[in-house]
Amino acid sequence: MYVVKSPLSDDADLKIVAEALQGALVDLLDLSLVAKQIHWNIVGPRFRSIHLQLDDVVATARTHSDTVAERAATLGVPPDGRAATVATGSGIGVTPEGWVRDADAVGTIVDALAAVITRMRERVAATGKPDPVTQDILIGITADLEKHHWMFQAENG
Amino acid sequence: MYVVKSPLSDDADLKIVAEALQGALVDLLDLSLVAKQIHWNIVGPRFRSIHLQLDDVVATARTHSDTVAERAATLGVPPDGRAATVATGSGIGVTPEGWVRDADAVGTIVDALAAVITRMRERVAATGKPDPVTQDILIGITADLEKHHWMFQAENG
Amino acid sequence: MYVVKSPLSDDADLKIVAEALQGALVDLLDLSLVAKQIHWNIVGPRFRSIHLQLDDVVATARTHSDTVAERAATLGVPPDGRAATVATGSGIGVTPEGWVRDADAVGTIVDALAAVITRMRERVAATGKPDPVTQDILIGITADLEKHHWMFQAENG
Amino acid sequence: MYVVKSPLSDDADLKIVAEALQGALVDLLDLSLVAKQIHWNIVGPRFRSIHLQLDDVVATARTHSDTVAERAATLGVPPDGRAATVATGSGIGVTPEGWVRDADAVGTIVDALAAVITRMRERVAATGKPDPVTQDILIGITADLEKHHWMFQAENG
Amino acid sequence: MYVVKSPLSDDADLKIVAEALQGALVDLLDLSLVAKQIHWNIVGPRFRSIHLQLDDVVATARTHSDTVAERAATLGVPPDGRAATVATGSGIGVTPEGWVRDADAVGTIVDALAAVITRMRERVAATGKPDPVTQDILIGITADLEKHHWMFQAENG
Amino acid sequence: MYVVKSPLSDDADLKIVAEALQGALVDLLDLSLVAKQIHWNIVGPRFRSIHLQLDDVVATARTHSDTVAERAATLGVPPDGRAATVATGSGIGVTPEGWVRDADAVGTIVDALAAVITRMRERVAATGKPDPVTQDILIGITADLEKHHWMFQAENG
Amino acid sequence: MYVVKSPLSDDADLKIVAEALQGALVDLLDLSLVAKQIHWNIVGPRFRSIHLQLDDVVATARTHSDTVAERAATLGVPPDGRAATVATGSGIGVTPEGWVRDADAVGTIVDALAAVITRMRERVAATGKPDPVTQDILIGITADLEKHHWMFQAENG
Amino acid sequence: MYVVKSPLSDDADLKIVAEALQGALVDLLDLSLVAKQIHWNIVGPRFRSIHLQLDDVVATARTHSDTVAERAATLGVPPDGRAATVATGSGIGVTPEGWVRDADAVGTIVDALAAVITRMRERVAATGKPDPVTQDILIGITADLEKHHWMFQAENG
Amino acid sequence: MYVVKSPLSDDADLKIVAEALQGALVDLLDLSLVAKQIHWNIVGPRFRSIHLQLDDVVATARTHSDTVAERAATLGVPPDGRAATVATGSGIGVTPEGWVRDADAVGTIVDALAAVITRMRERVAATGKPDPVTQDILIGITADLEKHHWMFQAENG
Amino acid sequence: MYVVKSPLSDDADLKIVAEALQGALVDLLDLSLVAKQIHWNIVGPRFRSIHLQLDDVVATARTHSDTVAERAATLGVPPDGRAATVATGSGIGVTPEGWVRDADAVGTIVDALAAVITRMRERVAATGKPDPVTQDILIGITADLEKHHWMFQAENG
Amino acid sequence: MYVVKSPLSDDADLKIVAEALQGALVDLLDLSLVAKQIHWNIVGPRFRSIHLQLDDVVATARTHSDTVAERAATLGVPPDGRAATVATGSGIGVTPEGWVRDADAVGTIVDALAAVITRMRERVAATGKPDPVTQDILIGITADLEKHHWMFQAENG
Amino acid sequence: MYVVKSPLSDDADLKIVAEALQGALVDLLDLSLVAKQIHWNIVGPRFRSIHLQLDDVVATARTHSDTVAERAATLGVPPDGRAATVATGSGIGVTPEGWVRDADAVGTIVDALAAVITRMRERVAATGKPDPVTQDILIGITADLEKHHWMFQAENG
C-alpha cells in the first residue's frame, strides 16, 4: 500500500531524511518517558521545583515527537513510535528505577538531553541539503532542547 | 532510601494496591503510544475523523497515567514508567508497523481498549477492600476507557 | 443489529444496570423540561433569583442525562430519550400549566427533585454489585441533585 | 392571575402570534430530543462526525426554544414546554428506537428539520403583520434551521 | 460642512428616519441614566437582585444608544446626545430623587421601559418603507427592551 | 447531480434569490481582496490607522462572503467564488497597482463600499417577497457595509 | 426613610464629603456624555484614532461615576445622577452640536477634562480631613483624568 | 531568629503599625469565617441572593487578610493567623449556631462589618504618620468593607 | 426551626454521617488556617517554592470545607465553622508562632496533613453503609489530601 | 513615488526575491479561494469532515498570503493581490463549478496543494543566497502546505 | 516647544515632583535591567525558583517605570529614560558581570531593592504637599517594591 | 566558575557566536529603551497612533533580548545586559531628550531600526557555519525588525 506521495523525488535524499526523522521520533518519545519517570520519583529539597521543570521537558518532547512523526508521514514515510521500538532504539541511557534524589535527577536529565542534542545536531547537518524544510524543523527542536539543557545545568551549577 | 510513608499500614494491602497501580501505569502508557502510532499512520476516507478521535484517547491515557503514577508515589511505592518496562509489561498486543487503513485502525484501538479494560476491572475488584481511595480512582479511569471503547465500536458498527 | 459489545458479560447484571440507566435518563430529561417550564412561567418578587437558580438545575439535568445515556450505550444498551418515552415514564408528577407564583415554583421543583432523588438512591443501591462503574456515576449525580434539593428547600425555609 | 401586560393590544393579533410561538416552542423542544436520541444511538463509519454535528442541532434547538418561550412570556402568554405537550404537539414524526445506522440517522434528522422548517415558514408569514418583532425572531431561527438542513442533506448527497 | 453622504437619496425618507433615530437615541440615553439612578438608590429585601438586574438594562441601553447614534451618522445625520437634549427630549417621566424601595424601583423601571417601547414601536412602523436597514435595527432593540419589560413585570407579579 | 432540496419551491423566486446571493458573493470576495491590497500598499502619515481600519473591512467581507455562499448552498444553489468569476463579475472598479497615499486609499475604499452598497440595497429590495430569510441576511450585511462607509468618509471629511 | 447608617458620625464632615461626591458624579456623567457626543460627530484625518481614544474617556467616566455614586450611598447619602441634574450641574461648558473637525474635537475634550480636573483637585483638598477613604478614591480618579488630559494635549501638541 | 529587615527604622513606629496589621488580620480572618458560617446556614426567601452576596464578603476578607499578613511580614513582623488567635482576638461578636433566617443573617453580617470598620478606621488614623504605605493599604480595605456594609444595610432597608 | 428535610430517613445513620461531616469541616478549616500561617512565616532557601505549594493546600482545604459544609446542610444538619469551634475541635496540633525555617515548615504541614488523613480515613470507613454519597465525597477529599502529603514528604525526603 | 528603502541593496538579489514573494502571494490567495469554493460545494458522506478540514487550509493560506505580501512591502516592493492578478497568475489549475463529490474534492485540493508546493520549493531554492530571511519565511510556509498535502492524501488513501 | 500644560501651577511644587518622578524612572528602569541580568546569569540549586521570582521583579519594574514616566508627561515634564541617563543616574550599585551563584543573586537583588526603596520613601515624603496624586502613585509603587524585598530576604533567611 | 557546558565544542566557533549574541543583546535592550523614550515624549496629531506602534517595537525588543540572552547562556556564555554596557555598546545613535514631534519620532525610530538591522544581518551571515541554531534565531529576529522598519517608513512615506 503506497499512499502518500513524497515531495522529495530523490530516493537517496528521502532515505537520509527518513532516518533522521525516525531517529528523532524515538529519542523524543523516550525523553518524554524518562522525564516523566523522574518527575514521579524525585525526592529532596528541590522536589517541587524540579518536578515542575521536568514537566516542561515532557511538554517539549511530546509536542516535538508529534512534529517529527507527522513530518515523516508528510514525506511518505510511516513513523514508528511503538514501545518496543523506543525501548531498543533510543539514544538515551538506562534510567535507574525507584526514588531518585533531586541532584541525581538533574544529572540524569542533563545526560539524557545531552545525548539527544548530540544526535539532533548530526541530523541537522545531514538534512540541510536533501530537505531544508525538515532541517528547519530539526533546528527549532534543537534550540528548545538546548535551552532545557542549560536550565538543568544551571540547577546543578 | 525510604522516603514516603504510606497511609496504608498493612503490607499485604499495600502489595495488592501497588501491583494494581503499576499495572495500570504500564497499560496506560502503552495505550498512549499505540493511539499515537495509529494517529500518525492511519489512511482512508475516515482519516481526519479517526485521527482526531485517537488524540482524545491519547489525552485520556496521558492524564490517567499521571494519576496512577502519582497515586503509587502517594502510597510510598515508586512507579516505573520506563520504555523497557512498558514494552515488556503491557497488556496490549503488538501493533503492526506502517500505514494502516481506517477500519483496521479502529479495530486495533478497540482491541487495545478492551484488553486494558478487562485488566482494569480486575484491579477495581482487587483494590476495594485494601484501599477504597485507589479503587475510586480506578473506577473513574475505567469509566473513561469504556466510553472510548463504545465510541470506536460504534465507528465500526 | 448488535453493535456494541458490553463490558458486562452477565445478562442479569446487564439487565439491572440497563434499567437503572434508562430510568435515570427519563427522570433527568423530564427534570430539565420541568425546570425550564417553571423558569419561563414564574412570577413574583423572587422572579430573577429563582429564574436563574432553575437554570442551574437545567444545566445539571442536561449534563447528567447525556452522561447516563452514553453510559447505557457504553454497556451496549441503546438509550431511549424520546418525548413520548419521557412523558409516560418520568417519576415526576404533572406540572401545572400557566403562570406560577415564586413560592409555588419552589415547591414544585422541591417535589420534582425529591421524586428523582428517591429513585436515584434505589438505583445506587441496585447497581453496586453488578457494575460499580455505573454506581459511581449515579452516586455523583445523586450528590448534585441533593444539593439542589437543599438549596430550594432553604429558599422556602 | 394576569401578570404580564402585552405590548400587543389587539387580541386577534396576540392570538396569532401566541399560537406561532407555542407551536415553535414544541417543535424546537422535540427537535432537541430527537437530535440527542440519534446522537446517542448512531452507529457506522461516520459515527463521530454525525455524532458531533447532531450536537450542533441540539445547541440551536435549545437556544431557540428558550428564545421563543421567553418571547411568549414577553407578550403576556405563558409558554407550555412540558413533556406531554411536546409528545403530542410536535410536527416531527416518530423516531424509531434502538441503534440507527449513520445514513439512516442523517435521513431522520433531514426529515425532522424539513418538517419544522415548513411550519416555521408558515409562522413567519403569519406574524409579519401582527408583530414584526416576533417575525424577525422567527426569521432568524428559520435561517439557522435551514443551514443545518443543507449540511445534513450534503452529508447524504 | 457636509461630510457624510447618505445612502438614502430621498430627503423625505431621510427626514423620517433621522427623527426616529434621534428620538431613539435620547430615549435610550435617558433609560441608561434612570436605570443607574435606581441601581444606586434602591433599598429593600430585593436590593441585590434588582440592583444587578438594573445593570442589565444599563448595558442594553448603552449598547443600543451607540448603535442608533452611529446609524444616524451613517445616514449623514449628526446625532445629538448631550445632557440638555436628553433632559428635555426624553419620553420617560421624571424619576423621584432619594432612596427608593424595591417594589417602587421595579414599578419605575417598568413604566420607563413601557414609555420607550411605545415610541420605539412607532419608529419601527415609520421606518419600514424609507429604510428597511434602520427598521431592522429598531426591531432588534425593541425585542431587547420588551424582554426587560417582561422580566421586571414578572418581578412585581 | 441534484443534491440539496431548496426550501423555496417556486422556480422564479429561487432564480431571483440565487442571483442576489451569487452577486453578493462576488462583490464581497472582491471587497476583501481590494481592502487587503490597500492594507498592504498604503503609505503616509495615517498608515497605521488606515492599515488597521482596512482589516476591519476584510473581516466583515470574509465573514459575510461565507454567509451568502452558504445561504446559496442552503437554497440548493451551488455558489461560485473562483478567482476568474470574481475578477470578471465584481461591481467594484479597478484598483490601481503599487503604493497608494493614505488619502487616496480612503477614497478608493469609500468608492468600493459605495458600489457594493448600491447593489446590495437592490438585492434587499428584490428578495423581500420571494425569500424574507435571505432578505434579512442581506439587510444585516448592508448595515455593516454602510457603517464602514461612514467611518471612511469621516476619515476624509 | 433613613436606611443607610453612615460611617461618618460628624454631620459637618458628612456634608463636605457628600457635596464632593455629588459634584464628582455630575461631572463624570456629563463627561461620559460629552465624550460620546464627540465620538459620534468627529470628522477629519484623525477620525479613527480620536474616535477610539474618546471611548477610553467614556470607559473611565462611566466606571468612576459608578464608584462615586456608590461611595455616596455607602456614606448614607442618596446620589443624584438624573439627566436634568447633570444638564444643570455639570462643570463642563456646552458642547456645540453637529459634525466637529478632529482638531476641534481634541480641543473640546481637553477643555472638558481641564474643567473637571480643577474641581476634582478642590474635592481632593476638601475631603482629606473629614474622610481619607473618600479622598483616596478621588485621588485615583484625578490621576486617571489627568492622564487622559495629557494624551489629548499631546495630540494637539 | 531575625530575618526580615524592616523598612521602618523607628521602633515606636513599627510597634504601632505592627499592632494595626495584626489586629486587621485577626478581624479579616474572622470575618471570612463568619460570612461562610452564615452562607451555609441561611434559610428563607432570600436564600440564594444573600448566600451569593456573602461569598463576595468571603472573597474580600480572604484577599485582604493575605494583604495585611504579607504587609506585616514585609515590615519584619511575623503575622499570627492561627485559629486560637482568631477565636480570642477578633472584634466581631459571637455568631449563633444553627440555621439562621435571611433577615437575621443580614443583621449579623451588618453588625460584623460595622465592628471591623470601626476598628479599621482607628488603624487608618494611627498609621498615617508612622507608615503611609500601610495606611494606604488599610484605606483601600476600609473602602471595600464599607461598600459591603452599605449593600447589606440596603438589603434590610 | 426545622427547614431542610434529610434524604437520610434513619436517625442513627444521620447521626454518624453528621459527625463525620462536622469533623471534616473543622479539620479542613483549620488546615486552611495552618497552611496560610506557614505560607506567611516561612523563611529559608526554599521560601518561594514552599510558599507557593502551601497555597495549593489552602485552595484544597477551602474548596473541600465548602463541600462538606454544604453536604451537611444538604442532609439537614447545620454546619458549624466558627473560629472557636475550629480552635477547640481540630485534629491538628498547635502550630508554633513566629518565623519558621523551610524544613520545619514542611515538617509541620506533613504532620498536619497526616493527622487529618487518619481521621478522614476513619470517616470514609464509617459512612459507607449509612450514606454512600457522603462516603464518595470523603474519598475524593482523602485522595487530594494524600497527594499533598506525598509531595511535602518528597520535599523533605 | 519611492517610499520604502529595501534592506537588500543589490538590485539583482531584490529582483529574485521580489518575484518569489509576488508568485507566492498569488498562489496563496488563489489557494484560499479554491479551498473556500470546495468548502461550499462539497457533498457526500464525508461532507462535514472535509468541509472543516478545508477551512484549515483557508486559514493557512490567508495567514501566509498576509505574511508574504508584507514581506514584499518590507523589501520595498509593492505587492499585487488583486482579483485579476490572481485569476491570471496562479499556478493552480481551474476548479470546476458546481457541486463536487467528497472524493473529487479531496483530489482537487491535493492537486492544488501539489502545484503550489512545487513552485514554493523552487522559491526556497532561489532565495537562499539573496535573502536568507525571506527564504526562512518560505520554508515555514512550505512545511505547513506539505502537512496539509499529506493529510488530504491520507484521506483518499 | 511647550506642549503639555501642567495641572500644577506652582513652579516650586512642580520642580519637586518632577525630580521625584525622574529619579523614580531611572531607578525603576535600572532595576528592570539588573533583575534581568541576574535572571540570565544565576546558577545553583535554586536556579529555577529565583529565575522565575526575578521575572516578577522585572514585571513590577517595567510596569511602574511606565507609570512614573507617563505621570511626568502628564505634569508637563518630559521624562528621560535613555540608557546613558540610567547608567549614570541610578541609585543601584554596580552588578558584577558573569555567572552568579543563587545566594549571591538573592543578596544582589535585596540590596538593589533596598536602595530603591530608601529613595522612594524620600520621594513619598517630598511629594505629599505639592501633589498628593503623584504621592499616591509613589506609595503604591513602594508597597510593591517592599513586598519583593521581603520575599527575597525570606529566601536568604 | 565554569558551569554551563556549551554544545559548541570549537572555541573559534563559540567566540564568533558569543560576540553575535552579546551584540544583539545590547542592541535590542537599547532599542527597547529608545522606543519607550519616544513613546513617552511624542507630541503631534499622530500621538496616539505612533505611541501605540512604538509599544509594539518595545514588545519585540524585550522578547528578543530575552531570547538572545538565554541563547548565550545556553552556549555557556554569560550575557551582559547591564545599563552601562548598553549605554556604551549599542549600535543606535543618541536619542535627543525632551518632547519630540511625531514626524521626528518616526524618523528616529526608523534610523534606530536601520542601525540594528544592518548589524543583525552581519550576525546572520557570521553565525551560519559555526552554529545554524543561533543563526535561525537571528533570522527570525531580523524578520521582525525589518517589518517594523517598513511600517514606520510607510508612516513617513
PDB file of N, CA and C in Angstrom, chain C residues 1 3 25 30 36-37 39-41 43 51 62 66 69-70 76 78-84 95-99 101, chain D residues 1 3-4 30 36-37 39-41 43 51 62 66 69-70 76 78-83 87 95-99 101:
ATOM      1  N   MET C   1     -29.391  -6.061  14.613  1.00  0.00           N
ATOM      2  CA  MET C   1     -28.091  -5.371  14.593  1.00  0.00           C
ATOM      3  C   MET C   1     -27.523  -5.278  16.008  1.00  0.00           C
ATOM      4  N   VAL C   3     -24.251  -4.100  17.878  1.00  0.00           N
ATOM      5  CA  VAL C   3     -23.002  -3.427  17.547  1.00  0.00           C
ATOM      6  C   VAL C   3     -22.034  -3.234  18.691  1.00  0.00           C
ATOM      7  N   LEU C  25     -32.273   8.255  32.844  1.00  0.00           N
ATOM      8  CA  LEU C  25     -32.333   9.113  31.660  1.00  0.00           C
ATOM      9  C   LEU C  25     -33.684   9.814  31.564  1.00  0.00           C
ATOM     10  N   ASP C  30     -36.899  14.710  31.947  1.00  0.00           N
ATOM     11  CA  ASP C  30     -38.122  15.376  32.399  1.00  0.00           C
ATOM     12  C   ASP C  30     -37.789  16.504  33.378  1.00  0.00           C
ATOM     13  N   LYS C  36     -37.222  24.108  33.117  1.00  0.00           N
ATOM     14  CA  LYS C  36     -37.380  25.162  32.107  1.00  0.00           C
ATOM     15  C   LYS C  36     -38.801  25.723  32.122  1.00  0.00           C
ATOM     16  N   GLN C  37     -39.782  24.838  32.250  1.00  0.00           N
ATOM     17  CA  GLN C  37     -41.180  25.274  32.283  1.00  0.00           C
ATOM     18  C   GLN C  37     -41.398  26.303  33.401  1.00  0.00           C
ATOM     19  N   HIS C  39     -38.998  28.002  34.969  1.00  0.00           N
ATOM     20  CA  HIS C  39     -38.093  29.116  34.626  1.00  0.00           C
ATOM     21  C   HIS C  39     -38.812  30.160  33.762  1.00  0.00           C
ATOM     22  N   TRP C  40     -39.662  29.706  32.853  1.00  0.00           N
ATOM     23  CA  TRP C  40     -40.342  30.639  31.948  1.00  0.00           C
ATOM     24  C   TRP C  40     -41.619  31.228  32.566  1.00  0.00           C
ATOM     25  N   ASN C  41     -42.281  30.496  33.450  1.00  0.00           N
ATOM     26  CA  ASN C  41     -43.616  30.897  33.898  1.00  0.00           C
ATOM     27  C   ASN C  41     -43.661  31.511  35.297  1.00  0.00           C
ATOM     28  N   VAL C  43     -43.579  34.011  38.374  1.00  0.00           N
ATOM     29  CA  VAL C  43     -43.805  35.429  38.663  1.00  0.00           C
ATOM     30  C   VAL C  43     -43.729  35.644  40.175  1.00  0.00           C
ATOM     31  N   HIS C  51     -35.577  32.254  38.836  1.00  0.00           N
ATOM     32  CA  HIS C  51     -35.399  32.089  37.381  1.00  0.00           C
ATOM     33  C   HIS C  51     -33.960  31.641  37.076  1.00  0.00           C
ATOM     34  N   ARG C  62     -29.349  18.423  32.113  1.00  0.00           N
ATOM     35  CA  ARG C  62     -28.917  18.147  30.739  1.00  0.00           C
ATOM     36  C   ARG C  62     -27.568  17.429  30.719  1.00  0.00           C
ATOM     37  N   ASP C  66     -27.047  13.331  29.475  1.00  0.00           N
ATOM     38  CA  ASP C  66     -26.047  12.899  28.496  1.00  0.00           C
ATOM     39  C   ASP C  66     -25.149  11.809  29.083  1.00  0.00           C
ATOM     40  N   ALA C  69     -27.147   8.444  29.364  1.00  0.00           N
ATOM     41  CA  ALA C  69     -27.467   7.892  28.045  1.00  0.00           C
ATOM     42  C   ALA C  69     -26.196   7.296  27.422  1.00  0.00           C
ATOM     43  N   GLU C  70     -25.092   8.009  27.500  1.00  0.00           N
ATOM     44  CA  GLU C  70     -23.858   7.490  26.906  1.00  0.00           C
ATOM     45  C   GLU C  70     -23.295   6.311  27.705  1.00  0.00           C
ATOM     46  N   GLY C  76     -23.692  -1.250  25.802  1.00  0.00           N
ATOM     47  CA  GLY C  76     -24.327  -1.988  24.713  1.00  0.00           C
ATOM     48  C   GLY C  76     -25.834  -1.894  24.708  1.00  0.00           C
ATOM     49  N   PRO C  78     -29.039   0.485  23.870  1.00  0.00           N
ATOM     50  CA  PRO C  78     -29.438   1.748  23.237  1.00  0.00           C
ATOM     51  C   PRO C  78     -30.390   2.544  24.127  1.00  0.00           C
ATOM     52  N   PRO C  79     -30.062   3.778  24.477  1.00  0.00           N
ATOM     53  CA  PRO C  79     -30.920   4.579  25.364  1.00  0.00           C
ATOM     54  C   PRO C  79     -32.129   5.142  24.613  1.00  0.00           C
ATOM     55  N   ASP C  80     -33.182   5.415  25.346  1.00  0.00           N
ATOM     56  CA  ASP C  80     -34.412   5.944  24.739  1.00  0.00           C
ATOM     57  C   ASP C  80     -34.808   7.245  25.447  1.00  0.00           C
ATOM     58  N   GLY C  81     -34.600   8.374  24.761  1.00  0.00           N
ATOM     59  CA  GLY C  81     -34.902   9.668  25.350  1.00  0.00           C
ATOM     60  C   GLY C  81     -35.905  10.457  24.534  1.00  0.00           C
ATOM     61  N   ARG C  82     -36.821   9.733  23.862  1.00  0.00           N
ATOM     62  CA  ARG C  82     -37.807  10.405  23.014  1.00  0.00           C
ATOM     63  C   ARG C  82     -38.927  11.013  23.861  1.00  0.00           C
ATOM     64  N   ALA C  83     -39.583  12.010  23.310  1.00  0.00           N
ATOM     65  CA  ALA C  83     -40.578  12.774  24.069  1.00  0.00           C
ATOM     66  C   ALA C  83     -41.658  11.887  24.676  1.00  0.00           C
ATOM     67  N   ALA C  84     -42.173  10.952  23.900  1.00  0.00           N
ATOM     68  CA  ALA C  84     -43.257  10.105  24.407  1.00  0.00           C
ATOM     69  C   ALA C  84     -42.762   9.223  25.549  1.00  0.00           C
ATOM     70  N   THR C  95     -46.707  18.891  36.132  1.00  0.00           N
ATOM     71  CA  THR C  95     -46.528  20.305  36.437  1.00  0.00           C
ATOM     72  C   THR C  95     -47.724  21.076  35.896  1.00  0.00           C
ATOM     73  N   PRO C  96     -48.350  21.955  36.721  1.00  0.00           N
ATOM     74  CA  PRO C  96     -49.496  22.717  36.200  1.00  0.00           C
ATOM     75  C   PRO C  96     -49.058  23.703  35.128  1.00  0.00           C
ATOM     76  N   GLU C  97     -49.968  24.013  34.195  1.00  0.00           N
ATOM     77  CA  GLU C  97     -49.624  24.958  33.126  1.00  0.00           C
ATOM     78  C   GLU C  97     -49.861  26.400  33.588  1.00  0.00           C
ATOM     79  N   GLY C  98     -49.332  27.349  32.862  1.00  0.00           N
ATOM     80  CA  GLY C  98     -49.588  28.767  33.117  1.00  0.00           C
ATOM     81  C   GLY C  98     -48.647  29.382  34.132  1.00  0.00           C
ATOM     82  N   TRP C  99     -48.876  30.681  34.397  1.00  0.00           N
ATOM     83  CA  TRP C  99     -48.026  31.401  35.328  1.00  0.00           C
ATOM     84  C   TRP C  99     -48.009  30.702  36.681  1.00  0.00           C
ATOM     85  N   ARG C 101     -46.644  31.334  40.815  1.00  0.00           N
ATOM     86  CA  ARG C 101     -46.043  32.255  41.792  1.00  0.00           C
ATOM     87  C   ARG C 101     -44.729  31.666  42.297  1.00  0.00           C
TER      88      ARG C 101
ATOM     89  N   MET D   1     -54.988  34.906  37.565  1.00  0.00           N
ATOM     90  CA  MET D   1     -53.784  35.726  37.743  1.00  0.00           C
ATOM     91  C   MET D   1     -53.313  36.273  36.389  1.00  0.00           C
ATOM     92  N   VAL D   3     -50.552  38.664  34.892  1.00  0.00           N
ATOM     93  CA  VAL D   3     -49.399  39.424  35.374  1.00  0.00           C
ATOM     94  C   VAL D   3     -48.648  40.258  34.346  1.00  0.00           C
ATOM     95  N   VAL D   4     -48.474  39.690  33.176  1.00  0.00           N
ATOM     96  CA  VAL D   4     -47.600  40.388  32.233  1.00  0.00           C
ATOM     97  C   VAL D   4     -48.441  41.084  31.169  1.00  0.00           C
ATOM     98  N   ASP D  30     -38.885  19.323  20.759  1.00  0.00           N
ATOM     99  CA  ASP D  30     -38.841  17.957  20.235  1.00  0.00           C
ATOM    100  C   ASP D  30     -37.590  17.760  19.362  1.00  0.00           C
ATOM    101  N   LYS D  36     -30.730  14.533  20.109  1.00  0.00           N
ATOM    102  CA  LYS D  36     -29.987  13.827  21.154  1.00  0.00           C
ATOM    103  C   LYS D  36     -30.184  12.308  21.025  1.00  0.00           C
ATOM    104  N   GLN D  37     -31.413  11.895  20.747  1.00  0.00           N
ATOM    105  CA  GLN D  37     -31.712  10.463  20.612  1.00  0.00           C
ATOM    106  C   GLN D  37     -30.817   9.829  19.533  1.00  0.00           C
ATOM    107  N   HIS D  39     -28.014  11.187  18.313  1.00  0.00           N
ATOM    108  CA  HIS D  39     -26.634  11.416  18.797  1.00  0.00           C
ATOM    109  C   HIS D  39     -26.153  10.234  19.655  1.00  0.00           C
ATOM    110  N   TRP D  40     -27.063   9.662  20.458  1.00  0.00           N
ATOM    111  CA  TRP D  40     -26.665   8.551  21.334  1.00  0.00           C
ATOM    112  C   TRP D  40     -26.694   7.193  20.631  1.00  0.00           C
ATOM    113  N   ASN D  41     -27.583   7.039  19.653  1.00  0.00           N
ATOM    114  CA  ASN D  41     -27.827   5.709  19.099  1.00  0.00           C
ATOM    115  C   ASN D  41     -27.181   5.444  17.747  1.00  0.00           C
ATOM    116  N   VAL D  43     -24.681   4.450  14.841  1.00  0.00           N
ATOM    117  CA  VAL D  43     -23.515   3.595  14.614  1.00  0.00           C
ATOM    118  C   VAL D  43     -23.149   3.642  13.132  1.00  0.00           C
ATOM    119  N   HIS D  51     -22.285  12.313  15.046  1.00  0.00           N
ATOM    120  CA  HIS D  51     -22.480  12.467  16.500  1.00  0.00           C
ATOM    121  C   HIS D  51     -22.212  13.928  16.921  1.00  0.00           C
ATOM    122  N   ARG D  62     -32.003  24.105  21.544  1.00  0.00           N
ATOM    123  CA  ARG D  62     -32.158  24.539  22.932  1.00  0.00           C
ATOM    124  C   ARG D  62     -32.137  26.058  23.048  1.00  0.00           C
ATOM    125  N   ASP D  66     -35.578  28.444  24.102  1.00  0.00           N
ATOM    126  CA  ASP D  66     -35.571  29.462  25.148  1.00  0.00           C
ATOM    127  C   ASP D  66     -36.024  30.817  24.597  1.00  0.00           C
ATOM    128  N   ALA D  69     -39.888  30.734  23.921  1.00  0.00           N
ATOM    129  CA  ALA D  69     -40.656  30.659  25.172  1.00  0.00           C
ATOM    130  C   ALA D  69     -40.624  32.014  25.885  1.00  0.00           C
ATOM    131  N   GLU D  70     -39.477  32.639  25.938  1.00  0.00           N
ATOM    132  CA  GLU D  70     -39.376  33.925  26.630  1.00  0.00           C
ATOM    133  C   GLU D  70     -40.054  35.038  25.813  1.00  0.00           C
ATOM    134  N   GLY D  76     -47.032  38.255  27.246  1.00  0.00           N
ATOM    135  CA  GLY D  76     -48.091  38.006  28.215  1.00  0.00           C
ATOM    136  C   GLY D  76     -48.732  36.639  28.078  1.00  0.00           C
ATOM    137  N   PRO D  78     -48.284  32.630  28.738  1.00  0.00           N
ATOM    138  CA  PRO D  78     -47.430  31.629  29.395  1.00  0.00           C
ATOM    139  C   PRO D  78     -47.124  30.461  28.460  1.00  0.00           C
ATOM    140  N   PRO D  79     -45.831  30.180  28.224  1.00  0.00           N
ATOM    141  CA  PRO D  79     -45.465  29.085  27.307  1.00  0.00           C
ATOM    142  C   PRO D  79     -45.642  27.729  27.957  1.00  0.00           C
ATOM    143  N   ASP D  80     -45.837  26.710  27.139  1.00  0.00           N
ATOM    144  CA  ASP D  80     -46.026  25.343  27.646  1.00  0.00           C
ATOM    145  C   ASP D  80     -45.016  24.408  26.981  1.00  0.00           C
ATOM    146  N   GLY D  81     -44.000  24.005  27.757  1.00  0.00           N
ATOM    147  CA  GLY D  81     -42.959  23.138  27.215  1.00  0.00           C
ATOM    148  C   GLY D  81     -42.838  21.841  27.980  1.00  0.00           C
ATOM    149  N   ARG D  82     -43.976  21.353  28.507  1.00  0.00           N
ATOM    150  CA  ARG D  82     -43.938  20.113  29.285  1.00  0.00           C
ATOM    151  C   ARG D  82     -43.863  18.896  28.364  1.00  0.00           C
ATOM    152  N   ALA D  83     -43.365  17.797  28.909  1.00  0.00           N
ATOM    153  CA  ALA D  83     -43.092  16.604  28.102  1.00  0.00           C
ATOM    154  C   ALA D  83     -44.325  16.126  27.345  1.00  0.00           C
ATOM    155  N   ALA D  87     -44.787  15.755  23.422  1.00  0.00           N
ATOM    156  CA  ALA D  87     -45.026  14.434  22.833  1.00  0.00           C
ATOM    157  C   ALA D  87     -46.237  14.427  21.904  1.00  0.00           C
ATOM    158  N   THR D  95     -39.529   8.977  15.884  1.00  0.00           N
ATOM    159  CA  THR D  95     -38.183   8.456  15.673  1.00  0.00           C
ATOM    160  C   THR D  95     -38.150   7.009  16.150  1.00  0.00           C
ATOM    161  N   PRO D  96     -37.622   6.085  15.329  1.00  0.00           N
ATOM    162  CA  PRO D  96     -37.558   4.681  15.762  1.00  0.00           C
ATOM    163  C   PRO D  96     -36.593   4.515  16.928  1.00  0.00           C
ATOM    164  N   GLU D  97     -36.850   3.540  17.798  1.00  0.00           N
ATOM    165  CA  GLU D  97     -35.960   3.317  18.931  1.00  0.00           C
ATOM    166  C   GLU D  97     -34.780   2.438  18.528  1.00  0.00           C
ATOM    167  N   GLY D  98     -33.741   2.401  19.366  1.00  0.00           N
ATOM    168  CA  GLY D  98     -32.618   1.485  19.167  1.00  0.00           C
ATOM    169  C   GLY D  98     -31.528   2.063  18.290  1.00  0.00           C
ATOM    170  N   TRP D  99     -30.484   1.246  18.070  1.00  0.00           N
ATOM    171  CA  TRP D  99     -29.349   1.684  17.258  1.00  0.00           C
ATOM    172  C   TRP D  99     -29.823   2.125  15.882  1.00  0.00           C
ATOM    173  N   ARG D 101     -28.239   3.231  11.945  1.00  0.00           N
ATOM    174  CA  ARG D 101     -27.050   3.347  11.084  1.00  0.00           C
ATOM    175  C   ARG D 101     -26.873   4.817  10.674  1.00  0.00           C
TER     176      ARG D 101
END
